[in-house]
PDB file of C-alpha atoms in Angstrom:
ATOM      1  CA  MET A 663     156.940 136.240 149.033  1.00  0.00           C
ATOM      2  CA  SER A 664     159.398 134.235 151.661  1.00  0.00           C
ATOM      3  CA  PRO A 665     159.724 136.339 155.110  1.00  0.00           C
ATOM      4  CA  VAL A 666     163.363 137.926 155.054  1.00  0.00           C
ATOM      5  CA  VAL A 667     165.348 137.123 158.583  1.00  0.00           C
ATOM      6  CA  ARG A 668     167.412 139.646 160.251  1.00  0.00           C
ATOM      7  CA  ASP A 669     169.135 140.416 163.198  1.00  0.00           C
ATOM      8  CA  ALA A 670     166.853 142.718 165.343  1.00  0.00           C
ATOM      9  CA  GLU A 671     167.621 146.424 165.686  1.00  0.00           C
ATOM     10  CA  PRO A 672     166.736 148.604 168.401  1.00  0.00           C
ATOM     11  CA  ARG A 673     163.943 150.810 166.073  1.00  0.00           C
ATOM     12  CA  ASP A 674     162.107 146.700 165.758  1.00  0.00           C
ATOM     13  CA  VAL A 675     161.457 146.792 169.847  1.00  0.00           C
ATOM     14  CA  ALA A 676     158.351 148.285 169.699  1.00  0.00           C
ATOM     15  CA  ALA A 677     157.174 145.868 166.825  1.00  0.00           C
ATOM     16  CA  ILE A 678     158.403 142.769 169.720  1.00  0.00           C
ATOM     17  CA  VAL A 679     156.520 144.551 171.961  1.00  0.00           C
ATOM     18  CA  ALA A 680     153.052 144.803 170.606  1.00  0.00           C
ATOM     19  CA  ILE A 681     153.292 140.659 169.327  1.00  0.00           C
ATOM     20  CA  TYR A 682     154.282 139.965 172.603  1.00  0.00           C
ATOM     21  CA  ASN A 683     151.393 141.513 174.785  1.00  0.00           C
ATOM     22  CA  ASP A 684     149.057 139.956 171.654  1.00  0.00           C
ATOM     23  CA  VAL A 685     150.869 136.432 172.758  1.00  0.00           C
ATOM     24  CA  ILE A 686     149.900 137.263 175.990  1.00  0.00           C
ATOM     25  CA  ASP A 687     146.569 138.123 175.156  1.00  0.00           C
ATOM     26  CA  THR A 688     145.300 135.680 173.566  1.00  0.00           C
ATOM     27  CA  SER A 689     147.228 132.062 174.167  1.00  0.00           C
ATOM     28  CA  ASP A 690     149.070 130.069 176.980  1.00  0.00           C
ATOM     29  CA  ALA A 691     152.180 130.512 174.930  1.00  0.00           C
ATOM     30  CA  ILE A 692     153.696 133.457 177.323  1.00  0.00           C
ATOM     31  CA  TRP A 693     152.772 132.867 181.338  1.00  0.00           C
ATOM     32  CA  LEU A 694     151.788 136.554 182.129  1.00  0.00           C
ATOM     33  CA  ASP A 695     148.697 138.391 182.616  1.00  0.00           C
ATOM     34  CA  GLU A 696     150.047 141.903 182.872  1.00  0.00           C
ATOM     35  CA  HIS A 697     152.020 143.281 179.366  1.00  0.00           C
ATOM     36  CA  VAL A 698     154.990 143.773 179.019  1.00  0.00           C
ATOM     37  CA  THR A 699     156.590 147.821 178.255  1.00  0.00           C
ATOM     38  CA  HIS A 700     158.896 149.114 175.853  1.00  0.00           C
ATOM     39  CA  ALA A 701     162.064 149.451 177.966  1.00  0.00           C
ATOM     40  CA  ASP A 702     160.939 145.916 179.263  1.00  0.00           C
ATOM     41  CA  ARG A 703     161.487 144.736 176.333  1.00  0.00           C
ATOM     42  CA  LEU A 704     164.769 146.973 175.218  1.00  0.00           C
ATOM     43  CA  ALA A 705     166.334 146.073 178.192  1.00  0.00           C
ATOM     44  CA  TRP A 706     165.843 142.370 177.026  1.00  0.00           C
ATOM     45  CA  TYR A 707     167.149 143.200 174.348  1.00  0.00           C
ATOM     46  CA  ASP A 708     170.334 145.017 175.361  1.00  0.00           C
ATOM     47  CA  GLU A 709     170.884 141.748 178.029  1.00  0.00           C
ATOM     48  CA  GLN A 710     170.597 139.470 174.576  1.00  0.00           C
ATOM     49  CA  VAL A 711     173.124 141.557 172.366  1.00  0.00           C
ATOM     50  CA  THR A 712     175.353 141.677 175.343  1.00  0.00           C
ATOM     51  CA  ALA A 713     175.588 138.505 175.917  1.00  0.00           C
ATOM     52  CA  GLY A 714     176.148 137.182 172.127  1.00  0.00           C
ATOM     53  CA  PHE A 715     172.835 135.820 171.689  1.00  0.00           C
ATOM     54  CA  PRO A 716     170.695 136.317 168.547  1.00  0.00           C
ATOM     55  CA  VAL A 717     167.413 138.630 168.379  1.00  0.00           C
ATOM     56  CA  LEU A 718     165.793 137.734 164.856  1.00  0.00           C
ATOM     57  CA  VAL A 719     163.067 138.903 163.018  1.00  0.00           C
ATOM     58  CA  ALA A 720     161.788 137.913 159.984  1.00  0.00           C
ATOM     59  CA  ASP A 721     160.396 141.274 157.636  1.00  0.00           C
ATOM     60  CA  ASP A 722     157.435 140.521 155.561  1.00  0.00           C
ATOM     61  CA  GLY A 723     159.130 141.869 152.298  1.00  0.00           C
ATOM     62  CA  THR A 724     157.441 145.301 153.530  1.00  0.00           C
ATOM     63  CA  GLY A 725     159.522 146.369 155.664  1.00  0.00           C
ATOM     64  CA  ALA A 726     156.923 145.077 158.741  1.00  0.00           C
ATOM     65  CA  VAL A 727     158.136 142.993 160.780  1.00  0.00           C
ATOM     66  CA  ALA A 728     156.070 139.643 161.369  1.00  0.00           C
ATOM     67  CA  GLY A 729     157.803 137.773 163.977  1.00  0.00           C
ATOM     68  CA  TYR A 730     160.796 137.731 166.091  1.00  0.00           C
ATOM     69  CA  GLY A 731     162.915 134.853 167.444  1.00  0.00           C
ATOM     70  CA  SER A 732     165.779 134.405 169.980  1.00  0.00           C
ATOM     71  CA  PHE A 733     167.507 132.258 171.823  1.00  0.00           C
ATOM     72  CA  GLY A 734     169.188 131.978 175.237  1.00  0.00           C
ATOM     73  CA  PRO A 735     170.652 130.187 177.884  1.00  0.00           C
ATOM     74  CA  PHE A 736     169.097 126.929 179.177  1.00  0.00           C
ATOM     75  CA  ARG A 737     170.173 126.895 183.084  1.00  0.00           C
ATOM     76  CA  ALA A 738     172.367 129.111 184.835  1.00  0.00           C
ATOM     77  CA  LYS A 739     175.571 127.239 185.198  1.00  0.00           C
ATOM     78  CA  ALA A 740     178.157 126.743 182.903  1.00  0.00           C
ATOM     79  CA  GLY A 741     178.219 122.878 182.670  1.00  0.00           C
ATOM     80  CA  TYR A 742     174.660 123.736 180.445  1.00  0.00           C
ATOM     81  CA  TRP A 743     176.901 125.812 177.853  1.00  0.00           C
ATOM     82  CA  PRO A 744     175.991 123.962 174.909  1.00  0.00           C
ATOM     83  CA  THR A 745     172.241 123.750 175.670  1.00  0.00           C
ATOM     84  CA  VAL A 746     170.512 126.982 174.708  1.00  0.00           C
ATOM     85  CA  GLU A 747     166.400 126.990 174.824  1.00  0.00           C
ATOM     86  CA  HIS A 748     164.682 129.523 171.799  1.00  0.00           C
ATOM     87  CA  THR A 749     161.882 131.620 171.669  1.00  0.00           C
ATOM     88  CA  ILE A 750     159.598 131.975 168.173  1.00  0.00           C
ATOM     89  CA  HIS A 751     156.249 134.083 168.301  1.00  0.00           C
ATOM     90  CA  VAL A 752     154.640 135.361 165.034  1.00  0.00           C
ATOM     91  CA  HIS A 753     152.439 138.386 164.766  1.00  0.00           C
ATOM     92  CA  ARG A 754     149.002 137.171 163.765  1.00  0.00           C
ATOM     93  CA  ASP A 755     148.588 138.514 160.815  1.00  0.00           C
ATOM     94  CA  HIS A 756     151.395 136.505 159.302  1.00  0.00           C
ATOM     95  CA  ARG A 757     150.921 132.748 161.075  1.00  0.00           C
ATOM     96  CA  GLY A 758     150.666 130.171 158.664  1.00  0.00           C
ATOM     97  CA  ARG A 759     153.300 131.704 156.097  1.00  0.00           C
ATOM     98  CA  GLY A 760     156.510 130.422 156.789  1.00  0.00           C
ATOM     99  CA  VAL A 761     157.567 132.856 159.257  1.00  0.00           C
ATOM    100  CA  GLY A 762     158.163 131.100 162.353  1.00  0.00           C
ATOM    101  CA  GLN A 763     159.801 128.240 159.957  1.00  0.00           C
ATOM    102  CA  ALA A 764     162.216 130.994 158.683  1.00  0.00           C
ATOM    103  CA  LEU A 765     162.976 131.959 162.676  1.00  0.00           C
ATOM    104  CA  LEU A 766     163.612 128.640 163.241  1.00  0.00           C
ATOM    105  CA  ASP A 767     166.035 127.370 160.145  1.00  0.00           C
ATOM    106  CA  ALA A 768     168.027 130.819 161.070  1.00  0.00           C
ATOM    107  CA  LEU A 769     168.265 130.323 164.762  1.00  0.00           C
ATOM    108  CA  VAL A 770     169.312 126.265 164.018  1.00  0.00           C
ATOM    109  CA  ASP A 771     172.107 127.952 161.992  1.00  0.00           C
ATOM    110  CA  ARG A 772     172.976 130.583 164.517  1.00  0.00           C
ATOM    111  CA  ALA A 773     173.362 127.552 167.233  1.00  0.00           C
ATOM    112  CA  VAL A 774     175.247 125.244 165.267  1.00  0.00           C
ATOM    113  CA  GLN A 775     177.815 128.096 164.011  1.00  0.00           C
ATOM    114  CA  ASP A 776     177.799 129.096 167.326  1.00  0.00           C
ATOM    115  CA  GLY A 777     178.486 125.592 168.729  1.00  0.00           C
ATOM    116  CA  ARG A 778     175.614 124.632 170.230  1.00  0.00           C
ATOM    117  CA  ARG A 779     174.862 120.942 170.564  1.00  0.00           C
ATOM    118  CA  VAL A 780     170.824 121.090 172.071  1.00  0.00           C
ATOM    119  CA  LEU A 781     167.928 123.209 170.814  1.00  0.00           C
ATOM    120  CA  VAL A 782     165.036 123.001 173.641  1.00  0.00           C
ATOM    121  CA  ALA A 783     161.557 124.103 173.908  1.00  0.00           C
ATOM    122  CA  GLY A 784     159.554 125.150 176.239  1.00  0.00           C
ATOM    123  CA  VAL A 785     155.950 124.829 174.573  1.00  0.00           C
ATOM    124  CA  ASP A 786     152.461 125.172 177.078  1.00  0.00           C
ATOM    125  CA  ALA A 787     150.954 121.600 176.571  1.00  0.00           C
ATOM    126  CA  GLY A 788     147.834 122.520 174.826  1.00  0.00           C
ATOM    127  CA  ASN A 789     149.547 124.650 172.191  1.00  0.00           C
ATOM    128  CA  HIS A 790     149.261 121.414 169.672  1.00  0.00           C
ATOM    129  CA  GLY A 791     150.167 123.418 166.416  1.00  0.00           C
ATOM    130  CA  SER A 792     153.238 124.792 168.611  1.00  0.00           C
ATOM    131  CA  LEU A 793     153.960 120.997 169.604  1.00  0.00           C
ATOM    132  CA  ARG A 794     153.291 119.656 165.770  1.00  0.00           C
ATOM    133  CA  PHE A 795     155.271 122.116 164.193  1.00  0.00           C
ATOM    134  CA  HIS A 796     158.968 121.542 166.869  1.00  0.00           C
ATOM    135  CA  GLU A 797     158.166 117.351 166.044  1.00  0.00           C
ATOM    136  CA  ARG A 798     157.962 118.353 161.904  1.00  0.00           C
ATOM    137  CA  ASN A 799     161.415 119.883 162.670  1.00  0.00           C
ATOM    138  CA  GLY A 800     162.984 116.816 164.548  1.00  0.00           C
ATOM    139  CA  PHE A 801     162.069 118.013 168.324  1.00  0.00           C
ATOM    140  CA  ARG A 802     161.051 115.135 170.913  1.00  0.00           C
ATOM    141  CA  GLU A 803     159.270 115.202 173.651  1.00  0.00           C
ATOM    142  CA  VAL A 804     161.763 114.899 176.705  1.00  0.00           C
ATOM    143  CA  ALA A 805     159.625 115.996 179.673  1.00  0.00           C
ATOM    144  CA  ARG A 806     156.010 117.023 180.613  1.00  0.00           C
ATOM    145  CA  MET A 807     155.834 118.844 183.781  1.00  0.00           C
ATOM    146  CA  PRO A 808     151.835 119.323 184.604  1.00  0.00           C
ATOM    147  CA  GLY A 809     150.212 122.304 186.786  1.00  0.00           C
ATOM    148  CA  ILE A 810     153.634 123.800 186.719  1.00  0.00           C
ATOM    149  CA  GLY A 811     152.335 127.314 185.649  1.00  0.00           C
ATOM    150  CA  ARG A 812     149.372 129.548 185.816  1.00  0.00           C
ATOM    151  CA  LYS A 813     147.851 131.039 183.053  1.00  0.00           C
ATOM    152  CA  PHE A 814     144.327 132.596 183.225  1.00  0.00           C
ATOM    153  CA  ASP A 815     143.364 131.936 186.278  1.00  0.00           C
ATOM    154  CA  ARG A 816     144.201 127.968 185.971  1.00  0.00           C
ATOM    155  CA  PRO A 817     147.030 125.618 186.207  1.00  0.00           C
ATOM    156  CA  VAL A 818     149.336 124.905 182.846  1.00  0.00           C
ATOM    157  CA  ASP A 819     151.609 122.218 181.846  1.00  0.00           C
ATOM    158  CA  LEU A 820     154.891 122.744 180.427  1.00  0.00           C
ATOM    159  CA  VAL A 821     156.261 120.335 177.242  1.00  0.00           C
ATOM    160  CA  LEU A 822     159.911 120.097 176.645  1.00  0.00           C
ATOM    161  CA  LEU A 823     161.136 119.162 173.735  1.00  0.00           C
ATOM    162  CA  GLN A 824     164.809 118.843 172.255  1.00  0.00           C
ATOM    163  CA  ARG A 825     166.610 118.882 169.014  1.00  0.00           C
ATOM    164  CA  ASP A 826     169.985 117.680 169.254  1.00  0.00           C
ATOM    165  CA  LEU A 827     172.293 119.804 166.783  1.00  0.00           C
ATOM    166  CA  PRO A 828     175.053 118.425 164.244  1.00  0.00           C
ATOM    167  CA  ALA A 829     178.456 120.011 164.535  1.00  0.00           C
ATOM    168  CA  PRO A 830     179.628 123.275 163.128  1.00  0.00           C
ATOM    169  CA  PRO A 831     181.544 122.768 159.921  1.00  0.00           C
ATOM    170  CA  ALA A 832     184.980 121.591 160.444  1.00  0.00           C
ATOM    171  CA  ASP A 833     186.573 124.858 158.300  1.00  0.00           C
ATOM    172  CA  ASP A 834     184.722 126.868 161.319  1.00  0.00           C
ATOM    173  CA  LEU A 835     186.634 124.920 164.066  1.00  0.00           C
ATOM    174  CA  ALA A 836     189.689 125.712 162.103  1.00  0.00           C
ATOM    175  CA  THR A 837     189.073 129.269 162.073  1.00  0.00           C
ATOM    176  CA  GLY A 838     188.506 129.458 165.923  1.00  0.00           C
ATOM    177  CA  GLY A 839     184.812 128.189 166.208  1.00  0.00           C
ATOM    178  CA  THR A 840     183.592 126.554 169.417  1.00  0.00           C
ATOM    179  CA  GLU A 841     184.241 122.814 170.056  1.00  0.00           C
TER     180      GLU A 841
END
């Protein structure tokens, strides 16, 4: 069964925390060593929603959260408005089952509808699976930043990838979409 992507609700934050903390423990995808708390992720969720950014979850068909994704500002200055940076994390038991793809597709749709022009991904250089995933989805590497972070007491490299997005459909512009 294909995952169903929907807007996250506050009740989903516990599952988001569990996925996030597992990724902290088991990969270089999140450059933190300490777990985040429910309060931290709830504050993040509230900030995202208040700012008008999506927080999406993929439901595995049983009501369980199989993964989540979001996007937010790429940089703080207004001139970067057309560009957003996304994040997607999938529960370890659901990887390789189309959850990440479903979330990315939904995020791209939201970004296009919001009038965004560029979607950026920041990926740990050692995460070859994520790099391939993004390249299959039209992202291209635009920067490699060696040793700019630390994880598991060693330096880690960041790869920035970007995907140019199409303009929103013309009828969206006629009804008040951003252009």
